[in-house]
């Protein structure tokens, strides 16, 4: 978006000024009717103006703000529900504005697409113009080079034609694009009088500046396309995996699945993954005591159904690439294993139950056990898992995140879980509305201990615990293009900041009579477009010195180069 | 960003503008277009979650083997030549509880017609699943699919988003009908009437 072009008069782009038509606007006087075509042209010109592009970019940034302030349907639907409950008047209006799903809202797409169109409308004509400017030659050398911002003058014994040839060689050696007088352009043809007036060299350098600018715009466009690619063809999914469990990457095995617009469950990578072992290490001494030092999840996976089993490691920020998807380790916790026997003596529940760590630290984790098929009544338990339990003033607290002294504290309920009808419930919440609390106070159990439920309702046994990990499975086809485009944008920006478009002219004239028989006055002039750093001054001085010494070297004995100008 | 253009490029700009606007329009239309909509299925009673696959477009059901809740081995190949109702369920799944009695009723009604019912118990444990089976008096076997591997194989041919999903497989092992979500007695019997009919 950075427009490094000089805003007004631009000596490097005379064509643009010459042909500049007056900008028509709705209010422009004269010209009669302002038709539909004119309106469209006006709208297009407005859209592709830098001001509008910047406003759109700003709007895009502002548009993402509600996405981070308000709960989003895609990221946390439960929080949106909660918002409806707590703000019953406001929430429907926010929903109408799409503020609970900002990135899918029509107005967000409108900003996005307009910015897109604006960038295209800016870049395409610019590309044509750059292509044109790389084909066109530098302008002819001005007559009086001493009027230029930088100039130098010296005398050489070389004849003017040879001096110009030497200068051309030096300048082309520095990567300048050259223009020499054409055959008919020699003295007289251009109205310049005097012997040898036609011996000049015009040199230009720094086309990379505009190229860098273009690269920046193109890369920005590419960045938008990449993000769109990711949104349309990518997906993100979450899965909680208990140690020892296997899951196949299919919709029904995922806890959360956020597909892009063109993605269905059939597009998921078809891998299976088993969590063999998860270890979390913690610092056990000093100030950092209890801080995690390392996580390691050892997994076995197959990339295709029936494919060979491979082993791999997952750690935080060290994802595993499987069949085009990336699997990240994003969380972990403890899953105490419970075995529940009902009143009839049947084992109605025997499984590891993931508990989630609360905010209190040291992995004090909460969870729920639901036993819907226990007889005679459904059973439910709310529990707290304490990895390293210590009795602090009569209450159980966790003093270390590793499971050094695990204890589970349970409150039992019997009655109706509310699950035989109605909406799906969270597995981490127990609706106790239709249930009777079985014990007045929480019952603490160590591994292997059982709790007999009052009223002969059966027993619950805390048989042990296993760790679980939560995995994020992402596929973003726009990730690599976005990285490349981001780097290209940076490169383009650097080029357009660091490269200056600059011109150097050399004119060799036979010196005024009396100055010497073979004397030739060499005038060197230069100008740079933007030269904030002032480095062109140094570059010009070095060039002028080099030209002078080249002329001096060529001057004695035989001329180093042919006195004839090299063919154009 | 774009300074007023030379006259000679104005027409080109207009053409470009039209092209870009057309492109944007196409993108908007494509993204706004409702997905899905294949011509291979017809709905049962206009209910889009209960479908019949038209003859010739029935996907071949993937074969599978597994362990039943009672510990015996089961292979899908032993069902060849029978119409099979394959129900993906889990004891943790609330709508599966709602449809359990319906399934039991339809299974009883179609047993004389030679229709076999088979459960695929997804993301479950044997203890909980067996308690469910006892609770709802499920009279047909279920294969354990704790890892969802069987479900994933089926998801390659029919869009199984989760449980419950019920597939009706014809005598040749092709998927002839499907109910995505809770089955109703009328939908499932309508599908079975078609599939068990002569030549179905």
Short mmCIF file of C-alpha atoms in Angstrom, two decimals, chain A residues 1 3 5-8 19-21 23 41 44-45 48-50 53 113 117 120-122 124 126 128-129 217 239 246-248 250-253 255 261-262 270 346-351 372-373 375 419-422, chain B residues 1-8 10 12-14 16-17 20-21 24 27-28 30-33 91-92 94 97-98 122-125 127-128 131-132 134-136 146-149 151-153 155-156 160-163:
data_model
loop_
_atom_site.label_atom_id
_atom_site.label_comp_id
_atom_site.label_asym_id
_atom_site.label_seq_id
_atom_site.Cartn_x
_atom_site.Cartn_y
_atom_site.Cartn_z
CA UNK A 1 0.00 0.00 0.00
CA UNK A 3 3.01 4.51 -2.48
CA UNK A 5 5.73 7.71 -5.98
CA UNK A 6 6.24 11.41 -5.70
CA UNK A 7 2.79 12.89 -5.37
CA UNK A 8 3.02 15.75 -7.79
CA UNK A 19 -1.56 12.60 -20.71
CA UNK A 20 -3.22 13.22 -17.40
CA UNK A 21 -6.83 13.93 -18.18
CA UNK A 23 -10.42 13.96 -13.23
CA UNK A 41 -15.32 5.06 -14.13
CA UNK A 44 -13.52 2.54 -10.20
CA UNK A 45 -11.02 5.36 -9.90
CA UNK A 48 -8.40 1.98 -6.84
CA UNK A 49 -7.16 5.14 -5.17
CA UNK A 50 -4.68 4.73 -2.39
CA UNK A 53 -7.34 1.17 -0.22
CA UNK A 113 -13.40 -8.33 -1.75
CA UNK A 117 -10.50 -5.38 -6.26
CA UNK A 120 -5.95 -5.60 -8.51
CA UNK A 121 -7.06 -2.28 -9.98
CA UNK A 122 -3.89 -0.73 -8.67
CA UNK A 124 -2.48 -4.33 -13.08
CA UNK A 126 1.06 -0.38 -12.80
CA UNK A 128 1.74 -2.32 -17.72
CA UNK A 129 3.38 0.97 -16.93
CA UNK A 217 1.50 -4.97 -4.04
CA UNK A 239 -9.54 -34.17 19.54
CA UNK A 246 -6.60 -44.68 19.00
CA UNK A 247 -8.62 -42.39 16.79
CA UNK A 248 -9.27 -42.23 13.08
CA UNK A 250 -13.05 -38.67 10.69
CA UNK A 251 -15.81 -36.25 11.61
CA UNK A 252 -17.46 -38.47 14.19
CA UNK A 253 -14.16 -39.07 15.98
CA UNK A 255 -14.55 -33.25 19.25
CA UNK A 261 -16.38 -23.49 2.94
CA UNK A 262 -15.37 -26.05 0.35
CA UNK A 270 -7.31 -40.29 6.54
CA UNK A 346 -23.33 -55.14 36.94
CA UNK A 347 -20.30 -53.20 35.82
CA UNK A 348 -21.97 -50.28 34.07
CA UNK A 349 -18.97 -47.98 33.70
CA UNK A 350 -15.28 -48.74 33.41
CA UNK A 351 -13.21 -46.14 31.66
CA UNK A 372 -26.82 -43.38 32.33
CA UNK A 373 -27.49 -47.12 32.34
CA UNK A 375 -30.01 -49.57 37.78
CA UNK A 419 -30.07 -37.45 28.91
CA UNK A 420 -32.86 -39.62 27.54
CA UNK A 421 -34.16 -36.72 25.52
CA UNK A 422 -33.23 -33.20 24.64
CA UNK B 1 -2.64 4.14 -5.39
CA UNK B 2 -3.41 4.71 -9.00
CA UNK B 3 -2.87 8.07 -10.49
CA UNK B 4 -5.02 9.17 -13.33
CA UNK B 5 -4.10 7.08 -16.30
CA UNK B 6 -2.94 8.11 -19.70
CA UNK B 7 -5.83 8.31 -22.16
CA UNK B 8 -4.70 5.31 -24.16
CA UNK B 10 -8.44 4.17 -20.08
CA UNK B 12 -8.04 -1.04 -21.05
CA UNK B 13 -8.82 0.03 -17.50
CA UNK B 14 -12.53 -0.13 -18.17
CA UNK B 16 -10.06 -4.63 -16.57
CA UNK B 17 -12.59 -3.13 -14.21
CA UNK B 20 -12.40 -7.80 -12.02
CA UNK B 21 -16.02 -7.08 -11.13
CA UNK B 24 -15.68 -10.85 -7.81
CA UNK B 27 -16.43 -15.64 -6.31
CA UNK B 28 -19.48 -14.33 -4.45
CA UNK B 30 -19.58 -19.66 -5.83
CA UNK B 31 -19.14 -19.01 -2.13
CA UNK B 32 -22.85 -18.30 -1.63
CA UNK B 33 -23.97 -21.37 -3.55
CA UNK B 91 -23.92 -45.20 24.89
CA UNK B 92 -22.85 -41.59 25.48
CA UNK B 94 -28.27 -38.79 23.71
CA UNK B 97 -31.04 -43.36 23.45
CA UNK B 98 -34.07 -41.74 21.86
CA UNK B 122 -18.49 -45.68 18.26
CA UNK B 123 -16.07 -44.12 20.79
CA UNK B 124 -17.37 -46.26 23.57
CA UNK B 125 -16.26 -48.76 26.17
CA UNK B 127 -18.89 -51.76 30.02
CA UNK B 128 -20.97 -48.70 29.13
CA UNK B 131 -25.12 -51.50 30.08
CA UNK B 132 -26.90 -49.62 27.25
CA UNK B 134 -29.15 -54.32 28.67
CA UNK B 135 -31.12 -51.17 29.40
CA UNK B 136 -32.78 -50.97 25.96
CA UNK B 146 -13.70 -47.21 19.90
CA UNK B 147 -11.15 -45.80 17.46
CA UNK B 148 -13.77 -44.89 14.79
CA UNK B 149 -11.76 -46.76 12.16
CA UNK B 151 -16.79 -45.31 10.88
CA UNK B 152 -13.98 -43.59 8.98
CA UNK B 153 -14.08 -46.25 6.25
CA UNK B 155 -17.34 -41.92 5.92
CA UNK B 156 -15.41 -42.28 2.68
CA UNK B 160 -21.36 -39.71 8.36
CA UNK B 161 -21.09 -36.61 10.53
CA UNK B 162 -21.57 -38.46 13.80
CA UNK B 163 -23.90 -40.67 15.75
#
